[in-house]
Amino acid sequence: MEYFIMLPDERVPLYKNLDYSNPGFQEKEPFVAYGDFSEEDQFPDFFYGKTMFHFCFCITDRLKDVLDVYSSNIQAIPFFLTDKSYRSQIVCWRIDCPVEDCLLAEGWEKENSLTLRGIPEENPYIFRVVREKAQYIIVSLELAENILRRRLYGVRFIPVRKGGSLCQ
């Protein structure tokens, strides 16, 4: 099975204005986050940010509907992304995917050099990998194709290389 890193499209600037140090991003309860956007803006369906020691992966309702079909192991906390000036609001979800220890230790310089040892047994469609200073959501080819068919906005994929034995 082929795998891809799911990343936000950096040409979409809207997700960059969020303050991920908001305590709600670390909590397990719904919260409100404020950003700068208007009702006419098309908000990306996948975005993420980080604080000093924490990564926050966020999705819209449209992408959550797709991910729910492929995994029951994703924890999703709703939050309400509210614009500071126009008071428009959209429902988003901070997700936490299961972490798999299946990266080869070599070639850790860039995203496009990630190599998997094999296929994770428990979470074959979507999982998270953790490196020293970065975390990534990895999706299967089947899930990536489904996301692309739905024409979700602001999502891109980078292929991941395969290596030797199965993931732990």
Coordinates of C-alpha atoms in Angstrom, one line a residue:
M1 CA 0.0 0.0 0.0
E2 CA 1.3 3.5 -0.8
Y3 CA 1.3 6.3 1.8
F4 CA 1.4 10.1 1.7
I5 CA 2.0 12.9 4.2
M6 CA -1.1 15.1 4.4
L7 CA -0.1 18.7 4.5
P8 CA -1.9 22.1 4.3
D9 CA -1.3 24.0 1.0
E10 CA 1.0 26.8 2.0
R11 CA -0.5 29.0 -0.7
V12 CA -3.6 29.3 1.5
P13 CA -2.8 32.0 4.1
L14 CA -5.9 31.8 6.4
Y15 CA -4.7 29.2 8.8
K16 CA -1.5 31.0 9.6
N17 CA -3.3 33.7 11.6
L18 CA -4.4 31.4 14.4
D19 CA -2.9 31.6 17.9
Y20 CA -2.2 27.9 18.7
S21 CA -1.0 28.9 22.2
N22 CA -4.7 29.3 23.0
P23 CA -5.3 26.9 26.0
G24 CA -8.3 25.4 24.1
F25 CA -5.9 23.7 21.7
Q26 CA -4.4 21.6 24.5
E27 CA -7.7 20.8 26.3
K28 CA -10.2 18.0 25.7
E29 CA -13.3 20.3 25.6
P30 CA -14.9 22.4 22.9
F31 CA -13.5 26.0 22.7
V32 CA -13.5 29.2 20.6
A33 CA -10.5 30.3 18.6
Y34 CA -10.3 33.7 16.9
G35 CA -8.8 34.4 13.5
D36 CA -8.8 37.1 10.8
F37 CA -11.1 36.1 7.9
S38 CA -14.4 37.2 6.3
E39 CA -17.5 35.3 5.3
E40 CA -16.4 35.3 1.7
D41 CA -13.1 33.6 2.4
Q42 CA -12.8 29.9 1.6
F43 CA -11.2 28.3 4.6
P44 CA -8.9 25.3 4.1
D45 CA -10.2 21.9 5.1
F46 CA -6.9 20.9 6.8
F47 CA -4.4 23.1 8.7
Y48 CA -2.1 22.7 11.6
G49 CA 0.1 24.8 13.9
K50 CA 2.4 24.2 16.8
T51 CA 3.4 25.6 20.1
M52 CA 6.7 24.9 21.9
F53 CA 6.0 21.2 22.5
H54 CA 2.5 20.5 20.9
F55 CA 1.2 20.0 17.4
C56 CA -2.4 20.9 16.6
F57 CA -3.9 19.2 13.5
C58 CA -7.2 20.8 12.5
I59 CA -9.9 19.9 10.0
T60 CA -13.3 21.1 8.9
D61 CA -16.6 19.2 9.1
R62 CA -16.2 18.1 5.4
L63 CA -12.9 16.4 6.0
K64 CA -14.0 14.9 9.3
D65 CA -16.8 13.1 7.5
V66 CA -14.3 11.4 5.3
L67 CA -11.8 10.5 8.1
D68 CA -14.6 9.1 10.3
V69 CA -15.2 6.4 7.6
Y70 CA -11.6 5.3 7.6
S71 CA -10.7 5.3 11.3
S72 CA -12.5 5.0 14.6
N73 CA -9.3 5.7 16.5
I74 CA -9.2 9.5 15.8
Q75 CA -10.1 11.7 18.7
A76 CA -11.8 14.9 17.6
I77 CA -12.4 18.0 19.7
P78 CA -14.7 20.6 18.2
F79 CA -13.8 24.2 18.2
F80 CA -15.5 27.3 16.8
L81 CA -13.3 29.4 14.6
T82 CA -14.6 32.9 14.9
D83 CA -13.5 36.0 13.0
K84 CA -12.5 38.9 15.1
S85 CA -14.1 41.6 13.0
Y86 CA -16.9 40.1 11.0
R87 CA -18.2 37.6 13.6
S88 CA -18.5 34.8 11.1
Q89 CA -17.9 31.4 12.5
I90 CA -17.2 27.9 11.2
V91 CA -17.0 24.6 13.1
C92 CA -13.6 22.9 13.0
W93 CA -12.1 19.9 14.8
R94 CA -8.7 19.4 16.4
I95 CA -7.8 15.8 15.7
D96 CA -5.4 13.4 17.4
C97 CA -4.5 10.4 15.4
P98 CA -2.8 7.3 16.8
V99 CA 1.0 7.4 16.7
E100 CA 2.8 4.6 14.9
D101 CA 6.5 3.9 15.4
C102 CA 7.2 2.9 11.8
L103 CA 9.8 5.5 10.5
L104 CA 13.2 4.5 9.5
A105 CA 15.8 6.6 11.4
E106 CA 17.7 7.5 8.2
G107 CA 16.9 10.5 5.9
W108 CA 15.2 12.8 8.5
E109 CA 16.2 16.1 7.0
K110 CA 13.0 16.9 5.0
E111 CA 9.4 15.9 4.6
N112 CA 10.0 14.3 1.2
S113 CA 12.7 12.0 2.7
L114 CA 10.4 10.2 5.2
T115 CA 10.7 6.4 4.9
L116 CA 8.3 3.9 6.5
R117 CA 9.5 0.5 7.6
G118 CA 6.2 -1.1 6.7
I119 CA 2.4 -1.0 7.0
P120 CA 1.0 -0.3 10.5
E121 CA -1.3 -3.2 11.5
E122 CA -3.8 -1.4 13.7
N123 CA -4.2 1.9 11.7
P124 CA -3.6 1.2 8.1
Y125 CA -5.5 4.2 6.6
I126 CA -4.5 7.2 8.8
F127 CA -1.9 7.6 11.6
R128 CA 0.6 10.1 12.9
V129 CA 4.4 9.8 13.0
V130 CA 6.6 11.7 15.3
R131 CA 10.1 12.9 14.6
E132 CA 12.4 14.8 16.9
K133 CA 11.0 18.3 15.9
A134 CA 8.1 17.5 13.7
Q135 CA 4.9 15.4 13.5
Y136 CA 3.0 14.3 10.4
I137 CA -0.3 12.8 9.5
I138 CA 0.2 9.9 7.1
V139 CA -2.7 8.6 5.0
S140 CA -3.1 5.7 2.7
L141 CA -3.4 6.0 -1.1
E142 CA -7.1 5.0 -0.8
L143 CA -7.9 7.8 1.7
A144 CA -5.8 10.4 -0.2
E145 CA -7.8 9.5 -3.4
N146 CA -11.1 9.9 -1.6
I147 CA -10.1 13.3 -0.2
L148 CA -9.0 14.5 -3.7
R149 CA -12.3 13.2 -5.3
R150 CA -14.3 15.4 -2.8
R151 CA -12.3 18.5 -3.9
L152 CA -11.5 19.5 -0.4
Y153 CA -9.6 22.9 -0.3
G154 CA -6.1 23.5 1.0
V155 CA -4.9 19.9 1.2
R156 CA -1.8 18.5 -0.5
F157 CA 0.0 15.2 -0.4
I158 CA 3.7 14.2 -0.5
P159 CA 4.6 10.5 -1.2
V160 CA 6.3 8.6 1.6
R161 CA 8.9 5.9 0.7
K162 CA 8.6 2.3 1.9
G163 CA 11.4 0.4 3.6
G164 CA 11.9 -3.0 5.2
S165 CA 10.0 -4.8 8.0
L166 CA 6.5 -4.1 9.4
C167 CA 5.7 -1.2 11.8
Q168 CA 5.7 -2.0 15.5

